[in-house]
Coordinates of C-alpha atoms in Angstrom, one line a residue:
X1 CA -1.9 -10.5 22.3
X2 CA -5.4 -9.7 20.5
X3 CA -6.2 -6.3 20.4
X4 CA -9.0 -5.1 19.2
X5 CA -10.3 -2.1 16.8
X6 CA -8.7 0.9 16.7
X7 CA -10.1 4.2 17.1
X8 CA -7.8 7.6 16.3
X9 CA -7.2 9.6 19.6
X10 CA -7.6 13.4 19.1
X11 CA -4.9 15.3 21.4
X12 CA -6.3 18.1 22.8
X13 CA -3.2 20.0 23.5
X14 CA -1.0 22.2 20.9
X15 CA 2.4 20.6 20.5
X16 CA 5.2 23.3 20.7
X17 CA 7.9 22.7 18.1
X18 CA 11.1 20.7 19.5
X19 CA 14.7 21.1 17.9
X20 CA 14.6 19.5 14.3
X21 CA 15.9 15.9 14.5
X22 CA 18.6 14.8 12.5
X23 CA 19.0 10.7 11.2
X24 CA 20.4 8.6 14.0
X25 CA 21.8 6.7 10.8
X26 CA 22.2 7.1 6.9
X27 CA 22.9 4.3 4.5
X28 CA 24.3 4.4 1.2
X29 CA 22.8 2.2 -1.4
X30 CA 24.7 0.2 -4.2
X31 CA 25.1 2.4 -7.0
X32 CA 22.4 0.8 -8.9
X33 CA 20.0 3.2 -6.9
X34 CA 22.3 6.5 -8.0
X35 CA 19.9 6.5 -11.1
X36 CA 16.7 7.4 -11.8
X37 CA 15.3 4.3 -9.7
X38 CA 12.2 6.4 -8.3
X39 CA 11.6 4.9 -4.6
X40 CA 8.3 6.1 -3.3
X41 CA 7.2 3.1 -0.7
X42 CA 8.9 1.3 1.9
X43 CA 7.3 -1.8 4.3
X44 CA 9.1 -3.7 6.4
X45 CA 8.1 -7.6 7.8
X46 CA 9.9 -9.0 10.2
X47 CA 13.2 -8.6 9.2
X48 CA 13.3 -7.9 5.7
X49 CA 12.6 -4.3 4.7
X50 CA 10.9 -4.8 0.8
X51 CA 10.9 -1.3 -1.4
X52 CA 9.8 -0.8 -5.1
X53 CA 11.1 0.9 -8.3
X54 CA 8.6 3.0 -9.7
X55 CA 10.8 4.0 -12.5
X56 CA 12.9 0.6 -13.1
X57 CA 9.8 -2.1 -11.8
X58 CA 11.8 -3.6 -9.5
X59 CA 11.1 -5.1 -6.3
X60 CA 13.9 -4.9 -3.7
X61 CA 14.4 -6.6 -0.5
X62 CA 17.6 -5.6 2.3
X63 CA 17.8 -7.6 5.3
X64 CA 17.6 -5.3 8.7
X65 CA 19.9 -6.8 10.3
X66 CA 22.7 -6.8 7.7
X67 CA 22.3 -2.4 7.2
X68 CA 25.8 -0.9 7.6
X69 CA 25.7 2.8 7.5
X70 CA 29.7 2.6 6.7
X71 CA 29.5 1.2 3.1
X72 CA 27.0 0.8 0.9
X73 CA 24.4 -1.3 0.8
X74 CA 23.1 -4.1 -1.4
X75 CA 19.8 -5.8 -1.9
X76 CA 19.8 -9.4 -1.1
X77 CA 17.3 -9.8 -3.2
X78 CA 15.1 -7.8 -6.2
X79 CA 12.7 -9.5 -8.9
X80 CA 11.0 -7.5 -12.0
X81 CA 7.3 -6.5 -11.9
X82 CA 6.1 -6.1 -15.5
X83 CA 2.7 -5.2 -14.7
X84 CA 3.6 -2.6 -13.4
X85 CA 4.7 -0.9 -16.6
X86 CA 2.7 3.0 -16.7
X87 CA 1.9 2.5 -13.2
X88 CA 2.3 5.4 -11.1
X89 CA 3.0 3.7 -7.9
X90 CA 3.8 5.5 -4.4
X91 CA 3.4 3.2 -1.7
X92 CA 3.1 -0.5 -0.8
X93 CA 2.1 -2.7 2.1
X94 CA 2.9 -6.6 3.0
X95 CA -0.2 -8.7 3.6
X96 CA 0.5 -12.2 4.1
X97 CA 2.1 -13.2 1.1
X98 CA 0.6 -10.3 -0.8
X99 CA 1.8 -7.1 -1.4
X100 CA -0.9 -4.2 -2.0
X101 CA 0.0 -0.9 -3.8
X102 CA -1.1 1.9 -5.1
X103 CA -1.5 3.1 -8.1
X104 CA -1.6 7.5 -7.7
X105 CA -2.8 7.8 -11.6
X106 CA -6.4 7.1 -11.4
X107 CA -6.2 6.3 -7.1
X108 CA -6.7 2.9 -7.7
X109 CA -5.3 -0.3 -5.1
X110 CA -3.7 -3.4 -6.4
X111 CA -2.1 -6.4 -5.2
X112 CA 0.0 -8.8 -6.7
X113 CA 1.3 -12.4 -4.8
X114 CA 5.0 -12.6 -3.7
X115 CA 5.4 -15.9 -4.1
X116 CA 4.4 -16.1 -7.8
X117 CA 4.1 -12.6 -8.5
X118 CA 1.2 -12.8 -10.5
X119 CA -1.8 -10.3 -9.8
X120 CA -4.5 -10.2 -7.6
X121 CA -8.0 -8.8 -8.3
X122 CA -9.3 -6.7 -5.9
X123 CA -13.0 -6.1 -6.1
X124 CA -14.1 -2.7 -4.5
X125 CA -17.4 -3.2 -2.1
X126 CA -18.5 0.2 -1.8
X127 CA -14.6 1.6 -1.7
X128 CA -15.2 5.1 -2.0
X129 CA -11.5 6.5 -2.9
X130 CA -11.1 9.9 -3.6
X131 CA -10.7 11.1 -7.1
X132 CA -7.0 12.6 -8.2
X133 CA -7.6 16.1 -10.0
X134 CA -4.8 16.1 -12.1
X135 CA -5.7 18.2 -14.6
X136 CA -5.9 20.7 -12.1
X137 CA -2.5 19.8 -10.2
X138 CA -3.9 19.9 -6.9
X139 CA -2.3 16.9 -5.6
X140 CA -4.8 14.8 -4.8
X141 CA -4.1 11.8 -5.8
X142 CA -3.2 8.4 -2.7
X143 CA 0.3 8.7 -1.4
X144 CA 0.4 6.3 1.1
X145 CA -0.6 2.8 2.9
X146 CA -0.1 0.0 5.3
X147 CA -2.2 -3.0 7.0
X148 CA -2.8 -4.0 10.1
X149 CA -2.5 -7.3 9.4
X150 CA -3.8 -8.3 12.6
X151 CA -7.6 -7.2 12.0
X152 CA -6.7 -7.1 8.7
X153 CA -7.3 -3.4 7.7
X154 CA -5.9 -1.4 5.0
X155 CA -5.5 2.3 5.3
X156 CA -4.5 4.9 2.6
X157 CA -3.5 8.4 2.7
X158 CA -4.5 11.2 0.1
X159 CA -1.8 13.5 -0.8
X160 CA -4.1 16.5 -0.5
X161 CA -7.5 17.7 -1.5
X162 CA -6.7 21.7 -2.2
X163 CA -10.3 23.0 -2.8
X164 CA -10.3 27.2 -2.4
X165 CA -8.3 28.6 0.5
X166 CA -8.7 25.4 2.2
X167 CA -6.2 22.2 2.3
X168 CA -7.4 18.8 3.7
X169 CA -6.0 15.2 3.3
X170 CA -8.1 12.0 4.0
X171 CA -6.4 8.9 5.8
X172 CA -8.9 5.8 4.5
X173 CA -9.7 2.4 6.1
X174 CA -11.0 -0.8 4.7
X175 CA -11.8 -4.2 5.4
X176 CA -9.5 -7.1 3.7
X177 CA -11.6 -9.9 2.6
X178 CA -11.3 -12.7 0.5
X179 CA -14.1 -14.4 -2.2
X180 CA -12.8 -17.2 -4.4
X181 CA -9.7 -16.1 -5.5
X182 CA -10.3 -12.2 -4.8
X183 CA -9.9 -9.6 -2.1
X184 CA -12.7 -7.5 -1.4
X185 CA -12.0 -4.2 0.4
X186 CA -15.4 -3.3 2.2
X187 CA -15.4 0.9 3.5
X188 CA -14.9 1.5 7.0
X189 CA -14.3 4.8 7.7
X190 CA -11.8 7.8 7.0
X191 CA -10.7 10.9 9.0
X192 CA -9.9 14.5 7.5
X193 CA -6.8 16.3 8.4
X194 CA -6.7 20.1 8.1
X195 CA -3.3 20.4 6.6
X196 CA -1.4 24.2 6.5
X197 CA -0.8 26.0 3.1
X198 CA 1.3 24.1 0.8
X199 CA 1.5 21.2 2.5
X200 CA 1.1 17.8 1.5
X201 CA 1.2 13.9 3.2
X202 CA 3.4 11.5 1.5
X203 CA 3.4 8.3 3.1
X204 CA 2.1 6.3 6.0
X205 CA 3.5 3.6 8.3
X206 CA 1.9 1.7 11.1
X207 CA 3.8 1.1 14.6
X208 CA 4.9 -2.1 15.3
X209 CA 2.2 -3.2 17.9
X210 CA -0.6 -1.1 15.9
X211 CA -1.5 1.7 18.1
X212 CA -0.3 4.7 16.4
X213 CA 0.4 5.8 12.8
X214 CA 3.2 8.1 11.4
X215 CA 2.7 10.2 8.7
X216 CA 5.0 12.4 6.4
X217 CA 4.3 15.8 6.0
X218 CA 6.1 17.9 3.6
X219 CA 6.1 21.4 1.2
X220 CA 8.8 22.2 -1.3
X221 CA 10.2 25.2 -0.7
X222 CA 11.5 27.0 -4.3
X223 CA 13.8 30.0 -2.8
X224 CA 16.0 27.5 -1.1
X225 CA 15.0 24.6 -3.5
X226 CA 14.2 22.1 -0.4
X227 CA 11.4 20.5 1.5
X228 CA 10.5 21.0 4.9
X229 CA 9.5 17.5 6.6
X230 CA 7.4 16.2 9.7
X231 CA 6.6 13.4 10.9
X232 CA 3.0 13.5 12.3
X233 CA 2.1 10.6 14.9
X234 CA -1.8 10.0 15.7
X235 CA -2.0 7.5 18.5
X236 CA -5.3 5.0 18.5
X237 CA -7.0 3.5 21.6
X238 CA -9.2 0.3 21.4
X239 CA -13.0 0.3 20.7
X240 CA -14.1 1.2 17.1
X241 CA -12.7 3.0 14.2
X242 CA -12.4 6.8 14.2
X243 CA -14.0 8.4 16.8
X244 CA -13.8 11.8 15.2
X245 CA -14.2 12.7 11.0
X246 CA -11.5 15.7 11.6
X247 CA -8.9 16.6 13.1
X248 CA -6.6 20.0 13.1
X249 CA -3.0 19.7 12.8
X250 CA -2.5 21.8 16.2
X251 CA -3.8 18.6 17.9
X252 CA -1.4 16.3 16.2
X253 CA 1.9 15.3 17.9
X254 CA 4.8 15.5 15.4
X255 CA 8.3 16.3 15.2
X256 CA 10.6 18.0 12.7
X257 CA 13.1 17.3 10.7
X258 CA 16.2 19.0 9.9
X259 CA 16.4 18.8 5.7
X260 CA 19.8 19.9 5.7
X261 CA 21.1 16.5 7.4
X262 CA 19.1 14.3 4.3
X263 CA 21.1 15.6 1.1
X264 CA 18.3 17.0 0.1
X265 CA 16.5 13.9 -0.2
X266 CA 12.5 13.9 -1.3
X267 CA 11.8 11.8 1.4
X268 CA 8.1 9.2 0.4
X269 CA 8.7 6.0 1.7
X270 CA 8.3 4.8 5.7
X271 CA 8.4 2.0 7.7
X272 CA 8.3 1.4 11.4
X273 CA 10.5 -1.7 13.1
X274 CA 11.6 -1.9 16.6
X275 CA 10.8 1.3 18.2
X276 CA 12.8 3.1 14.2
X277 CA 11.6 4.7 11.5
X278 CA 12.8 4.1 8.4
X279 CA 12.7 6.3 5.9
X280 CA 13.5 6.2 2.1
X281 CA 13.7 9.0 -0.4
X282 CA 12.6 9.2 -4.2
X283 CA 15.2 10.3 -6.6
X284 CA 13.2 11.2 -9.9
X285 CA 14.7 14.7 -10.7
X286 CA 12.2 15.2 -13.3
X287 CA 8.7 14.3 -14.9
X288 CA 10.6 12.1 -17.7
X289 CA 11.8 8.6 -16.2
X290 CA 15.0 7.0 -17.3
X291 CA 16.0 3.8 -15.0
X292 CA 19.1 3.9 -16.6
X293 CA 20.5 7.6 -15.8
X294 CA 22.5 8.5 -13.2
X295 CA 22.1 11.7 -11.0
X296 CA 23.0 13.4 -8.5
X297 CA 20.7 12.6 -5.8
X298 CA 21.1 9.1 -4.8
X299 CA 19.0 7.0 -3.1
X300 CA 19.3 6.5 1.1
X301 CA 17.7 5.1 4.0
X302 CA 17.4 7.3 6.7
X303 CA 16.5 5.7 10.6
X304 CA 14.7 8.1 13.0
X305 CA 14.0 7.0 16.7
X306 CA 10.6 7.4 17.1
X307 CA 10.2 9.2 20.4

């Protein structure tokens, strides 16, 4: 079925908050994922759900279908990326053959082909990302994207752009093209998202059919050394791109969940496959990465219904 360009739908109603949800299911991952593997991203095509080792610069693919929540899991598949050595990647997205990710130090999109996994240049046509502040800590840096791979548009999430008293994030869209052996990502629009204090977005996924996007919403709270997660859903509705630049989180629908069902977990990578979200959490327990030491926070896929 075509469908045409979407356009974010701003709900004009506050949405009370419902009892926090707990995973329908939890999956345990071979033990190569109880080190420091570092998952931040998560995208799933057709079947096969693909997720990426920051840390170790691995590639990993499961197959949906063969998830078992009563043993663990192991890839059926995982190839090494060394370009992406020094890369500071937190989410990627399936485009074809390609897969486009991004890289948080310096906000920066890449894209590298599956099949021979080689880089891709991508040539900026008036791109506009936001800058990451580092030095400053604010958070600011991209956190999240997927593609509509059906009008071929890429969207991206900043983490966070903390200026004064005020908190804002900025979801992104672009144009895919292609020139010679390029892609070209041409500026559509963006919308800003008041966010509350301390807050932060860490990942996006698209619905299956396109017409809504889910968005992680987290804080880290130090006295009980936990985050507190949401999972923000803006709907779309078909005639252009956004129809507002803002929107305030008391017109967003979301829904809660409960952090003491997901060990813990810092939960940055989400996907959306039949009527689920999948979620996946990074691991890093600190600023120093070692692929090869093992913790004790583990690596899991949690599944949320989305409704």
């Amino acid at each position: 079925m075509n469908r045409t360009i979407l356009v974010a739908t701003i709900f004009l109603s506050l949405v009370a908050h419902a009892q926090k949800k707990v995973p329908s299911k939890t999956y345990n991952l071979h033990s190569e994922f109880k080190y420091q593997v570092e998952i931040s991203s998560m995208d799933i095509i057709g079947n096969t759900m693909f997720v990426l080792s920051e840390s170790c610069e691995y590639l990993y693919q499961f197959n949906i279908d063969s998830l078992n929540d009563s043993r663990e899991n192991i890839p059926s598949m995982k190839v090494h990326l060394p370009f992406l050595g020094g890369s500071d990647v937190e989410g990627l997205a399936l485009f074809d053959h390609y897969v486009f990710y991004i890289n948080e130090d310096g906000n920066s999109i890449k894209s590298f082909d599956l099949e021979t996994l080689k880089p891709v240049a991508i040539k900026p046509n008036k791109i506009k990302l936001p800058k990451n502040n580092s030095s400053y800590r604010l958070y600011t840096g991209l956190e999240g994207i997927d593609i509509n791979s059906e009008l071929s548009i890429l969207y991206v999430i900043q983490e966070r752009d903390k200026k004064q008293e005020t908190s804002i994030s900025r979801l992104l869209a672009y144009r895919i093209g292609r020139k010679n052996n390029e892609f070209v990502l041409t500026y559509l629009d963006e919308l800003e998202i008041s966010l509350e204090h301390d807050f932060r977005y860490s990942s996006i996924a698209l619905s299956e059919d396109y017409n809504s996007i889910f968005l992680i919403r987290s804080k880290f709270i130090k006295r009980s050394n936990k985050g507190e997660y949401f999972i923000d859903k803006i709907d779309f509705e078909s005639t252009s791109m956004f129809s507002n630049s803002k929107i305030d989180m008391s017109k967003i629908k979301h829904f809660q969940i409960d952090n003491n069902k997901i060990n813990n977990a810092n939960i940055e990578g989400m996907a959306h496959f039949n009527n689920t979200l999948y979620i996946i959490n990074d691991n890093l327990e600190s600023a120093s990465k070692n692929c090869y030491k093992s913790i004790n926070k583990p690596t899991y896929i949690f599944t949320f219904k989305d409704k």
